[in-house]
PDB file of C-alpha atoms in Angstrom:
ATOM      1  CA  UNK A   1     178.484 174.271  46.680  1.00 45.00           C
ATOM      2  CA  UNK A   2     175.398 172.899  47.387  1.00 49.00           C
ATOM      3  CA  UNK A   3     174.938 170.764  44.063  1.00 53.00           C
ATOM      4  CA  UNK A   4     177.279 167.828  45.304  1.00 47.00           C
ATOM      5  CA  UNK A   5     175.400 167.286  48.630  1.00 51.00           C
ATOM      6  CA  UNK A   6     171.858 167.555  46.553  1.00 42.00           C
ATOM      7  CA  UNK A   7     173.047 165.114  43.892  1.00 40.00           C
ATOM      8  CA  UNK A   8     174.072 162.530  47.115  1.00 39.00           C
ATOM      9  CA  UNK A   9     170.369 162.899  48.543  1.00 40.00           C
ATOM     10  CA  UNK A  10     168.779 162.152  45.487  1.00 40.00           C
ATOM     11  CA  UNK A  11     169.348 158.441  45.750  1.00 48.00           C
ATOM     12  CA  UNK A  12     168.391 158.324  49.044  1.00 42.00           C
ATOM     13  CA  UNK A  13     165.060 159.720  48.299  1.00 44.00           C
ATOM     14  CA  UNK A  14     164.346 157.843  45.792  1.00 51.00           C
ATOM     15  CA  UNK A  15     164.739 154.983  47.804  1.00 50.00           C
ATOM     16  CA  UNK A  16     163.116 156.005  50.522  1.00 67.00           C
ATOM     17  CA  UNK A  17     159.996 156.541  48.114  1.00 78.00           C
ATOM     18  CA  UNK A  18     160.956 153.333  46.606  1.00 87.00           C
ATOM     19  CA  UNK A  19     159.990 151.191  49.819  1.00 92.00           C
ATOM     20  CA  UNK A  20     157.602 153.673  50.812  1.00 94.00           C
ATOM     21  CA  UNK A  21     155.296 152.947  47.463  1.00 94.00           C
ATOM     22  CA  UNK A  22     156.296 149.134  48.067  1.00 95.00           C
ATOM     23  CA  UNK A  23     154.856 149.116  51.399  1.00 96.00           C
ATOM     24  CA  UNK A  24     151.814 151.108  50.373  1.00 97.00           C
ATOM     25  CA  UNK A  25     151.569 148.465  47.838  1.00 96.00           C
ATOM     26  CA  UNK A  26     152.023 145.363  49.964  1.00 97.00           C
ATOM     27  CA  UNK A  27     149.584 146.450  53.224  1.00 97.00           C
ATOM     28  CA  UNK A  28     146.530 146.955  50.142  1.00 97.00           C
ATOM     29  CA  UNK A  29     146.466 150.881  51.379  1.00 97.00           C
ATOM     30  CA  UNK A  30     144.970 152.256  48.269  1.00 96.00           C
ATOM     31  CA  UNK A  31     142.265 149.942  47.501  1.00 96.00           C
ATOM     32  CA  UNK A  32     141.743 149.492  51.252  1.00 96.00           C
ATOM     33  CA  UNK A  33     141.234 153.689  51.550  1.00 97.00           C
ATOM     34  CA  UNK A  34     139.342 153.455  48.469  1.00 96.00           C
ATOM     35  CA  UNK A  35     137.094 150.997  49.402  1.00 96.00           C
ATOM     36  CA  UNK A  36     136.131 152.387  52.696  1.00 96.00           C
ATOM     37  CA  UNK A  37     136.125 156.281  52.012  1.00 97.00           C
ATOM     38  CA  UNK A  38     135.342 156.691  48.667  1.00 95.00           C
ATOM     39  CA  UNK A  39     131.797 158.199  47.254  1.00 93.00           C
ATOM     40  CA  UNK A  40     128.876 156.216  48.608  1.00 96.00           C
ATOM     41  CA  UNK A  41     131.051 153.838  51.042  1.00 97.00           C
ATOM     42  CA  UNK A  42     130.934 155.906  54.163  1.00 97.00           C
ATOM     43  CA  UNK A  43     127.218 156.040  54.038  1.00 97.00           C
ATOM     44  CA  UNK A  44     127.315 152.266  53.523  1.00 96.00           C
ATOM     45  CA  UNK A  45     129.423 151.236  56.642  1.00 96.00           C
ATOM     46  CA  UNK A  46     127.452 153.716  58.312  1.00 95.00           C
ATOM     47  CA  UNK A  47     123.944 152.162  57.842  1.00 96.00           C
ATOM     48  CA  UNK A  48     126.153 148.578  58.412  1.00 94.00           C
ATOM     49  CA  UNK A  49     126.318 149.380  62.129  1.00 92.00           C
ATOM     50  CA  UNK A  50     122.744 150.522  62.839  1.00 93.00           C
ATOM     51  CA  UNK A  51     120.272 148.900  64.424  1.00 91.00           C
ATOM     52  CA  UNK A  52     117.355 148.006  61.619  1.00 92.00           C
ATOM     53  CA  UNK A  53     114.883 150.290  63.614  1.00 93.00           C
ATOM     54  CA  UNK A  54     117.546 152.719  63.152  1.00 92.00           C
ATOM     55  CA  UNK A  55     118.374 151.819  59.717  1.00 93.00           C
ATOM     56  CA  UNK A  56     114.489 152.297  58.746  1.00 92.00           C
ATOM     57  CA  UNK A  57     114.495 156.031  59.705  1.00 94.00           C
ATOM     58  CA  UNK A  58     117.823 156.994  58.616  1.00 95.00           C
ATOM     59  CA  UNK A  59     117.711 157.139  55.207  1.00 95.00           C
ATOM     60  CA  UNK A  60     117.608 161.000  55.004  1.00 95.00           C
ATOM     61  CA  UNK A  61     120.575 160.983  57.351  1.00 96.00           C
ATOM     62  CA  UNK A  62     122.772 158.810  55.471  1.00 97.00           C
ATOM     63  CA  UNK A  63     122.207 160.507  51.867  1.00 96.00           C
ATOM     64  CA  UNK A  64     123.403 163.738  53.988  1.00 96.00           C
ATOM     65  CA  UNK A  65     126.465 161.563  55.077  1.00 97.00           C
ATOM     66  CA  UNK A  66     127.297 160.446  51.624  1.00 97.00           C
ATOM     67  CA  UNK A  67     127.322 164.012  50.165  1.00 97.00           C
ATOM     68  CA  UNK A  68     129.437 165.695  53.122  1.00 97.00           C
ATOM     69  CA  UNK A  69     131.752 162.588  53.028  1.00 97.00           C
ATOM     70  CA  UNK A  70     132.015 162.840  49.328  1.00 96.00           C
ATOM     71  CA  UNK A  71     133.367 166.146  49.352  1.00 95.00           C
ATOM     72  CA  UNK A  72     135.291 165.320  52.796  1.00 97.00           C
ATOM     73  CA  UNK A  73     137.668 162.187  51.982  1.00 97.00           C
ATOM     74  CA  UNK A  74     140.206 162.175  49.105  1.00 97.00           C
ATOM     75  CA  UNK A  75     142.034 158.969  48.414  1.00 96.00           C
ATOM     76  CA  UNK A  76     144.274 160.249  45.933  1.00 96.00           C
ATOM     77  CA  UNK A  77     145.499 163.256  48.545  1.00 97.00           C
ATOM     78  CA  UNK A  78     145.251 160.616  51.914  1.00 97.00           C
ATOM     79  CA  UNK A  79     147.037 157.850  49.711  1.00 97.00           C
ATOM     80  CA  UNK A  80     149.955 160.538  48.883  1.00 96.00           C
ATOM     81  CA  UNK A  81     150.463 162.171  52.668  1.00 97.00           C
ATOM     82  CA  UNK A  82     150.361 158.518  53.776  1.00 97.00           C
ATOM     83  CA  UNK A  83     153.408 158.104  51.312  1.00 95.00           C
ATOM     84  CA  UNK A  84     155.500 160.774  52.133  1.00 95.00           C
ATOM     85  CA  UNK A  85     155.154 160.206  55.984  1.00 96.00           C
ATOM     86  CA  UNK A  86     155.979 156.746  55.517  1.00 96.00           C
ATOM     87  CA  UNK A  87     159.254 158.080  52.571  1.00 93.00           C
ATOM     88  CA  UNK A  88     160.542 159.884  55.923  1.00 93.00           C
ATOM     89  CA  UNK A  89     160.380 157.470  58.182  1.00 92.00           C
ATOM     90  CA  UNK A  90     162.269 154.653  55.859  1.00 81.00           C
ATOM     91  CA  UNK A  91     165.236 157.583  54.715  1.00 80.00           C
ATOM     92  CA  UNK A  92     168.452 155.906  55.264  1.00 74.00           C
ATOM     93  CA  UNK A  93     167.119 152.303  54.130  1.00 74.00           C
ATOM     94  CA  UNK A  94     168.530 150.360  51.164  1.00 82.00           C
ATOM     95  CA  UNK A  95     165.765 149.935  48.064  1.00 87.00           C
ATOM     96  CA  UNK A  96     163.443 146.857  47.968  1.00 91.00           C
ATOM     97  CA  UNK A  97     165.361 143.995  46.276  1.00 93.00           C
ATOM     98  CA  UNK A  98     163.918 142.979  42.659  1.00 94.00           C
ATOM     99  CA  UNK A  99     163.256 139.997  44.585  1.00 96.00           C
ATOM    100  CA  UNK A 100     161.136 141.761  46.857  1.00 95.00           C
ATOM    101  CA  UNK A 101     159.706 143.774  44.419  1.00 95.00           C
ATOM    102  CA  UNK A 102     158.566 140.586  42.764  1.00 96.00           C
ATOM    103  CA  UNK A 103     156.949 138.979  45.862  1.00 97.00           C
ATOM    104  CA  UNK A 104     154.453 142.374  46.705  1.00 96.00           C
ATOM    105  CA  UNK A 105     153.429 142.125  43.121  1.00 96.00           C
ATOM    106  CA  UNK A 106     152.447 138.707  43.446  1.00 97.00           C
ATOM    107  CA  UNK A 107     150.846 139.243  47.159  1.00 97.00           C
ATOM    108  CA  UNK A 108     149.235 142.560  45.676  1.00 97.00           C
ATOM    109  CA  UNK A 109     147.881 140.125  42.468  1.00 96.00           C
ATOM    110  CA  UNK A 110     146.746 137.283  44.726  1.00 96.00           C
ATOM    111  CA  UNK A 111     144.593 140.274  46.972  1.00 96.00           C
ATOM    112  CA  UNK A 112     143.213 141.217  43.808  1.00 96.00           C
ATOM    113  CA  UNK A 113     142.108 138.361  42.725  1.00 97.00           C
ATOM    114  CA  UNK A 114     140.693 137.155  45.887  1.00 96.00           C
ATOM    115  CA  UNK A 115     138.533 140.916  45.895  1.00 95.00           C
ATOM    116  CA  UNK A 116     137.357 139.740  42.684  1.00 96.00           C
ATOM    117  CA  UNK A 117     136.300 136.383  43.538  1.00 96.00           C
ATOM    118  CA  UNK A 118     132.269 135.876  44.321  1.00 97.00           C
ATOM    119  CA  UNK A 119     131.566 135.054  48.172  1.00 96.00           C
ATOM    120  CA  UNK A 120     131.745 131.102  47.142  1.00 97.00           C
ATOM    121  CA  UNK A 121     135.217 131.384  45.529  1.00 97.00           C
ATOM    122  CA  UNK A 122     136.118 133.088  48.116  1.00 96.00           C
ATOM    123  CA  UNK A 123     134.881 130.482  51.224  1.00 96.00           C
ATOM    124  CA  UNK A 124     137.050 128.005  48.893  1.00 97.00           C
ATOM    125  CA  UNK A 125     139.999 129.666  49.075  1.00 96.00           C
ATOM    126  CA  UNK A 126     140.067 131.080  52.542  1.00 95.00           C
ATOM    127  CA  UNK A 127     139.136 127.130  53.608  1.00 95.00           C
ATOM    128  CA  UNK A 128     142.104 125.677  51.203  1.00 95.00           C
ATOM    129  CA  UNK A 129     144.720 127.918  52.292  1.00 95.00           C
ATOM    130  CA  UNK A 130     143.883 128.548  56.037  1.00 90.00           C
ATOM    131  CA  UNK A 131     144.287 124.248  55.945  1.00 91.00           C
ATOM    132  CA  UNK A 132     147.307 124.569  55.719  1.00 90.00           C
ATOM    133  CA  UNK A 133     149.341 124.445  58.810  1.00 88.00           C
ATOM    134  CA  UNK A 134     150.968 127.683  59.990  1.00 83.00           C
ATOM    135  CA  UNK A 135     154.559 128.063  59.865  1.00 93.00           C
ATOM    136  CA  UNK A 136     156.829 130.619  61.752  1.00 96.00           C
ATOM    137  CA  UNK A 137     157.697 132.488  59.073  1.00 97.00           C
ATOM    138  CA  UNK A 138     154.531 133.465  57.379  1.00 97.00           C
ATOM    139  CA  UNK A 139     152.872 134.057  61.074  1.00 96.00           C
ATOM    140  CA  UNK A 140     155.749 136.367  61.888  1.00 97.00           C
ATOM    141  CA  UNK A 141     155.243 138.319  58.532  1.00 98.00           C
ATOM    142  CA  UNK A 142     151.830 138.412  59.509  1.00 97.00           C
ATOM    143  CA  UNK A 143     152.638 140.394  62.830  1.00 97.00           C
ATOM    144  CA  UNK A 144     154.986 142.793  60.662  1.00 97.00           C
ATOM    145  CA  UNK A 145     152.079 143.793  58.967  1.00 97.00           C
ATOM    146  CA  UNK A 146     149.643 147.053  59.706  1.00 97.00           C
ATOM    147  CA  UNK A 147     146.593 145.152  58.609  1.00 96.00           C
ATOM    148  CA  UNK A 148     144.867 144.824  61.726  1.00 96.00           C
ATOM    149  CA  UNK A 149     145.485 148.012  63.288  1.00 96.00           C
ATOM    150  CA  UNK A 150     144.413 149.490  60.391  1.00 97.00           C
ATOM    151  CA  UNK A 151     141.104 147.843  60.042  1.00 96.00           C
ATOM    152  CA  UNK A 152     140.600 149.264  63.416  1.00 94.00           C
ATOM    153  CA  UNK A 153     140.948 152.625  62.212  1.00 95.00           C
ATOM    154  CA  UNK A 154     138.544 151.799  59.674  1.00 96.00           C
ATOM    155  CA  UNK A 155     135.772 150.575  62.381  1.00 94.00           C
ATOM    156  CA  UNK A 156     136.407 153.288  64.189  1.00 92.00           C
ATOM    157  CA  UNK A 157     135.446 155.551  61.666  1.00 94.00           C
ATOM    158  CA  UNK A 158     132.518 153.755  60.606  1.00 94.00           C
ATOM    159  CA  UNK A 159     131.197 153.566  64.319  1.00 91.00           C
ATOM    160  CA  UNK A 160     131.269 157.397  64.790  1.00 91.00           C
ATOM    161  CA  UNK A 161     129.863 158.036  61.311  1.00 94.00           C
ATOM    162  CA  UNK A 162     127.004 155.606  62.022  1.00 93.00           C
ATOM    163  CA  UNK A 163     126.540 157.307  65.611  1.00 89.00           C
ATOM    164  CA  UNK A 164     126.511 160.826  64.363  1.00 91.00           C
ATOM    165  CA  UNK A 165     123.728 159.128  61.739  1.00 94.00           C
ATOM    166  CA  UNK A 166     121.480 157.260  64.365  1.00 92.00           C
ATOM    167  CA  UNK A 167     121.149 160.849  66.537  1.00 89.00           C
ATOM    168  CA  UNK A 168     119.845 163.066  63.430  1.00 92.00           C
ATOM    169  CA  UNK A 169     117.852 160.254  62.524  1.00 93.00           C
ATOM    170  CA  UNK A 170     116.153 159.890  66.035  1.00 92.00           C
ATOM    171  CA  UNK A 171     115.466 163.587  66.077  1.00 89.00           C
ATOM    172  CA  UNK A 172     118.462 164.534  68.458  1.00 84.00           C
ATOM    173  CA  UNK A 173     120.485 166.667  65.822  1.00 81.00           C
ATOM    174  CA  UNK A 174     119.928 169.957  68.031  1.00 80.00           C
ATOM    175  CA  UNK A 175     121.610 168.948  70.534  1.00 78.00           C
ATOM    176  CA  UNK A 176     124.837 168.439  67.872  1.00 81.00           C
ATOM    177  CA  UNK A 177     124.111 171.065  65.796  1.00 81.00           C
ATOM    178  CA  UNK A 178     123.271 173.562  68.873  1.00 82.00           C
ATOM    179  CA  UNK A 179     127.176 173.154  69.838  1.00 82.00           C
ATOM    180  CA  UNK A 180     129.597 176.279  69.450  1.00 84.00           C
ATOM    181  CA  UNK A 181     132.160 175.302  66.529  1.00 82.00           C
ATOM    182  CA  UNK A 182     134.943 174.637  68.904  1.00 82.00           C
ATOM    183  CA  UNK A 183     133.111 172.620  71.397  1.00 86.00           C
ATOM    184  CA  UNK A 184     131.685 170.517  68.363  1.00 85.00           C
ATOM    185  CA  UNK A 185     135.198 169.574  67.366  1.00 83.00           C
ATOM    186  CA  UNK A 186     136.422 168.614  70.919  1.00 84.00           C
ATOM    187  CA  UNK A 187     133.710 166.565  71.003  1.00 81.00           C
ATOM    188  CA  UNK A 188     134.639 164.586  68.032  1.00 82.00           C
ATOM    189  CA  UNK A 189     138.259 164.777  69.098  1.00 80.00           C
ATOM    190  CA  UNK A 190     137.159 163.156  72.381  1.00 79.00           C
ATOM    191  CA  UNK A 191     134.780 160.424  70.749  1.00 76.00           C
ATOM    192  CA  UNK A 192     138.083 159.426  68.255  1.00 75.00           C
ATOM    193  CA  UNK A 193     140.632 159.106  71.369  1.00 70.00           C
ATOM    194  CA  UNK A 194     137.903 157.354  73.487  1.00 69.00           C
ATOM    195  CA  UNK A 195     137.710 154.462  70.910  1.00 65.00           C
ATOM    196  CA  UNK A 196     135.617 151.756  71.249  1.00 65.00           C
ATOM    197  CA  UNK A 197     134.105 151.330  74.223  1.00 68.00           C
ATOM    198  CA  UNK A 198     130.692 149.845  74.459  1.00 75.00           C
ATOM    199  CA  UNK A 199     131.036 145.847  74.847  1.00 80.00           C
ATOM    200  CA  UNK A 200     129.230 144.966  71.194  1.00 83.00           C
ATOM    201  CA  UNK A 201     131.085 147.487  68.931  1.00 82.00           C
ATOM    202  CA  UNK A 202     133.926 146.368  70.573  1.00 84.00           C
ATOM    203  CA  UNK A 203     133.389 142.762  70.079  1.00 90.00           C
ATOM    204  CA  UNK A 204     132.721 143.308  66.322  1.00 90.00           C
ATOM    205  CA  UNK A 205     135.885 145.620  65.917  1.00 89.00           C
ATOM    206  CA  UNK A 206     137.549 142.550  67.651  1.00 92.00           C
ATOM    207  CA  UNK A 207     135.754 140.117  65.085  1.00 93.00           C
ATOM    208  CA  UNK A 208     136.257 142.400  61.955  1.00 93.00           C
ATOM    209  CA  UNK A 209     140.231 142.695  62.903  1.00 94.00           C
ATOM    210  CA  UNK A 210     140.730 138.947  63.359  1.00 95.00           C
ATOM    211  CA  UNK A 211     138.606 138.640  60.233  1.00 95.00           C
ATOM    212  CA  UNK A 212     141.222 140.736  58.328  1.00 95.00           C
ATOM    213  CA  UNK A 213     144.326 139.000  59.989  1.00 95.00           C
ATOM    214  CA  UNK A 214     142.698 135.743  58.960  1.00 95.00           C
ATOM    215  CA  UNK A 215     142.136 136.784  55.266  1.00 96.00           C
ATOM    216  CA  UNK A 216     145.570 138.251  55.180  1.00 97.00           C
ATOM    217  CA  UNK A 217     146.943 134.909  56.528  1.00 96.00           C
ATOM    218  CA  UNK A 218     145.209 132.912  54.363  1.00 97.00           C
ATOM    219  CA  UNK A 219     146.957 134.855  51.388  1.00 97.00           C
ATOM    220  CA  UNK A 220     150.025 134.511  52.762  1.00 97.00           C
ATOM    221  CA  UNK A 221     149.881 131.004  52.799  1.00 97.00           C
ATOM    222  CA  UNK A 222     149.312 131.188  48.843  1.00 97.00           C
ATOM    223  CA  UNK A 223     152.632 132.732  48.280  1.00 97.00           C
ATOM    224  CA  UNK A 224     155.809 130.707  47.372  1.00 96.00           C
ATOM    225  CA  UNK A 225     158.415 130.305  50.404  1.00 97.00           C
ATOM    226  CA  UNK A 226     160.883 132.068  48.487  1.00 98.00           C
ATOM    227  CA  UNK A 227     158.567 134.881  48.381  1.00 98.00           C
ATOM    228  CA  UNK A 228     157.788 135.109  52.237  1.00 98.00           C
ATOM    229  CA  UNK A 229     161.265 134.859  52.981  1.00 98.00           C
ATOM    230  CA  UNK A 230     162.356 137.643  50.904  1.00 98.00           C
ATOM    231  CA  UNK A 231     159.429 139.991  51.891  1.00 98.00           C
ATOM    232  CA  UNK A 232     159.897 139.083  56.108  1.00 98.00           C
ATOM    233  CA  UNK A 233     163.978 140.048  55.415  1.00 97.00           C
ATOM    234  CA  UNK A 234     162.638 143.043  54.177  1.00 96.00           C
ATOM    235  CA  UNK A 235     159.807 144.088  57.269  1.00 96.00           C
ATOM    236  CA  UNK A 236     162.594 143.063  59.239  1.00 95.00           C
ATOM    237  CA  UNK A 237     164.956 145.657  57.950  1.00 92.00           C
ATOM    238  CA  UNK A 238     166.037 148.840  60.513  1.00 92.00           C
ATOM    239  CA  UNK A 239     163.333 151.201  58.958  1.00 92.00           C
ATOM    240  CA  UNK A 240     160.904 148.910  58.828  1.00 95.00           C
ATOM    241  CA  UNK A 241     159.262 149.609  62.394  1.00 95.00           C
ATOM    242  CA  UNK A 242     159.454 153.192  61.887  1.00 96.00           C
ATOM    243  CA  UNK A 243     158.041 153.337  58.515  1.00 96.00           C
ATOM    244  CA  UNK A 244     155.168 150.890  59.978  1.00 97.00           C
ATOM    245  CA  UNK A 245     154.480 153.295  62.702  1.00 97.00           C
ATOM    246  CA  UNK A 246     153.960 156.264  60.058  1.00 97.00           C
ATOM    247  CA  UNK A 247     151.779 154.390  57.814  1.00 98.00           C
ATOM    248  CA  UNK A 248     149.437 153.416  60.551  1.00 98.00           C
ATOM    249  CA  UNK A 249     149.825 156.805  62.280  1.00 97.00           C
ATOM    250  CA  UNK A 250     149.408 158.938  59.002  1.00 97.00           C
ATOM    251  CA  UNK A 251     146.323 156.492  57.604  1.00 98.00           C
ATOM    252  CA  UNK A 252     144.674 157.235  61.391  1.00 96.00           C
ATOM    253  CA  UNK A 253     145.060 161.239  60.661  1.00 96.00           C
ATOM    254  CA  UNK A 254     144.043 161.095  57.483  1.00 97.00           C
ATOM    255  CA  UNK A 255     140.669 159.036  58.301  1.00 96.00           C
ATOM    256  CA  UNK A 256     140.020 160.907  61.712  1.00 94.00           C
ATOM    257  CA  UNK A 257     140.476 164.893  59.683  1.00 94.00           C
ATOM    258  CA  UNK A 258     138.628 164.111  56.767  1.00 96.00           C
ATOM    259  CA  UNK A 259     136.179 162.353  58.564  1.00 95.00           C
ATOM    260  CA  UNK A 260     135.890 165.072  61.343  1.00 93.00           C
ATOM    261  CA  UNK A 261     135.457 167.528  58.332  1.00 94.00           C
ATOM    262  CA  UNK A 262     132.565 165.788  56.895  1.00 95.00           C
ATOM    263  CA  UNK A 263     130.456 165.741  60.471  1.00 94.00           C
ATOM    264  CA  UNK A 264     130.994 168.989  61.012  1.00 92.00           C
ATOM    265  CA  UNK A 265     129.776 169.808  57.308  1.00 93.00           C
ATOM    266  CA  UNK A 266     126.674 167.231  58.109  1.00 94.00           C
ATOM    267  CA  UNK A 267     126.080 168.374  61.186  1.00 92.00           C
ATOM    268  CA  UNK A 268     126.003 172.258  60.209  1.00 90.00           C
ATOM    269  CA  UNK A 269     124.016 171.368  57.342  1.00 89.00           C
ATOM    270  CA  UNK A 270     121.345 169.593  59.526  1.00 87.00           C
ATOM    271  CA  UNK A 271     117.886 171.018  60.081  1.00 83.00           C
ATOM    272  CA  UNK A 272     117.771 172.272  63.444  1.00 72.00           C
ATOM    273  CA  UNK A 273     114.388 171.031  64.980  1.00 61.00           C
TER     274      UNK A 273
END
């Protein structure tokens, strides 16, 4: 009795997972989580943010960072729950169009490329294409998109690492270290719903989310019209607010557990002084 209903679900499912792994693919999520969580990178935005007095004594402090991190973040494992939250919030939705499916390969190749590119190749393209004048329907798509509340996430992140980083290396790890278990993680809880405060880290989150919107835009205004039609149709969609919401809200718990995991695991591993 239960076979029919199973076999009608299947579809759906599928493409639910279908514009699920689309999405993932169009908003850069993998190489994005990659690039800023994976072995070695926490430590580097880390030591980005510190001051270079800071940056002079920390060295033992970040090396601690990049081995509790290391063992802390999983892209593969974020990447996937990111997926599936994103699967359930677009159930119900038709599959992406071949035409659509067409247009995030070429946005995903035109990112790619543009990663690859050496800071000069780079300047040249971002100057060509952000010439160009701006049209409705590319800045609309642009709003559609998670970019910039995700690179927020990401500065976020790298903020509180490089906090947690600039106290050990100053000496002041006892008073982290010192805390009871539960009163260390409602600390970090608190410092993660607090955001970003303080006027200068929140005038370069402000810079490094324009930044993204810009380089985003700039791309955009690579791709054919027929392309950007096609793809803004498709963020337009019913489930396409919904499954926006999930990506940004699963890619924030992902960042904020793993990375609360590996400052506890720093922090407990710290020399008490």
């Amino acid at each position: 009795m239960l076979l029919l209903p199973a076999l009608l679900l299947a579809p759906v499912v599928g493409w639910a997972q279908g514009r699920a792994e689309a999405l993932l693919q169009f908003e850069g999520v993998q190489p994005r989580y990659q690039a800023s969580y994976a072995p070695g990178a926490v430590a580097r935005g880390a030591k980005e943010l510190l001051d270079p007095d800071d940056a002079a004594i920390a060295d033992k402090a970040l090396k601690a960072l990049d081995t509790a991190a290391g063992r802390a973040f999983n892209t593969k494992a974020s990447v996937a729950a990111i997926q599936q939250e994103v699967a359930s919030a677009g159930t119900g939705g038709a599959a992406p169009s071949a035409e659509v499916l067409a247009a995030v390969g070429r946005f995903v190749k035109l990112r790619t490329d543009y990663a690859a590119m050496n800071e000069a190749g780079k300047a040249e393209f971002f100057n060509r294409e952000r010439a160009r004048p701006a049209d409705p329907a590319r800045t609309e798509l642009l709003e559609r998109m998670a970019v910039g509340d995700v690179r927020d996430i990401d500065f976020s992140s790298q903020l509180l690492m490089s906090a947690v980083v600039k106290q050990l290396a100053r000496g002041n790890g006892g008073q982290l270290s010192g805390l009871p278990d539960s009163t260390l993680g409602m600390a970090l809880d608190t410092l993660w719903s607090r955001g970003v405060t303080s006027t200068r880290p929140r005038n370069l989150m402000l810079v490094a989310r324009e930044f993204e919107r810009q380089v985003t835009q700039a791309l955009l205004a690579a791709l054919p019209d027929a392309d950007v039609a096609a793809l803004l149709a498709w963020r337009n969609d019913p489930q396409a607010a919904a499954e926006r919401e999930a990506l940004v809200g699963t890619y924030r718990a992902e960042v904020k557990g793993s990375g609360g995991v590996a400052l506890r695991t720093l922090i407990r591993a710290w020399p008490r002084s």
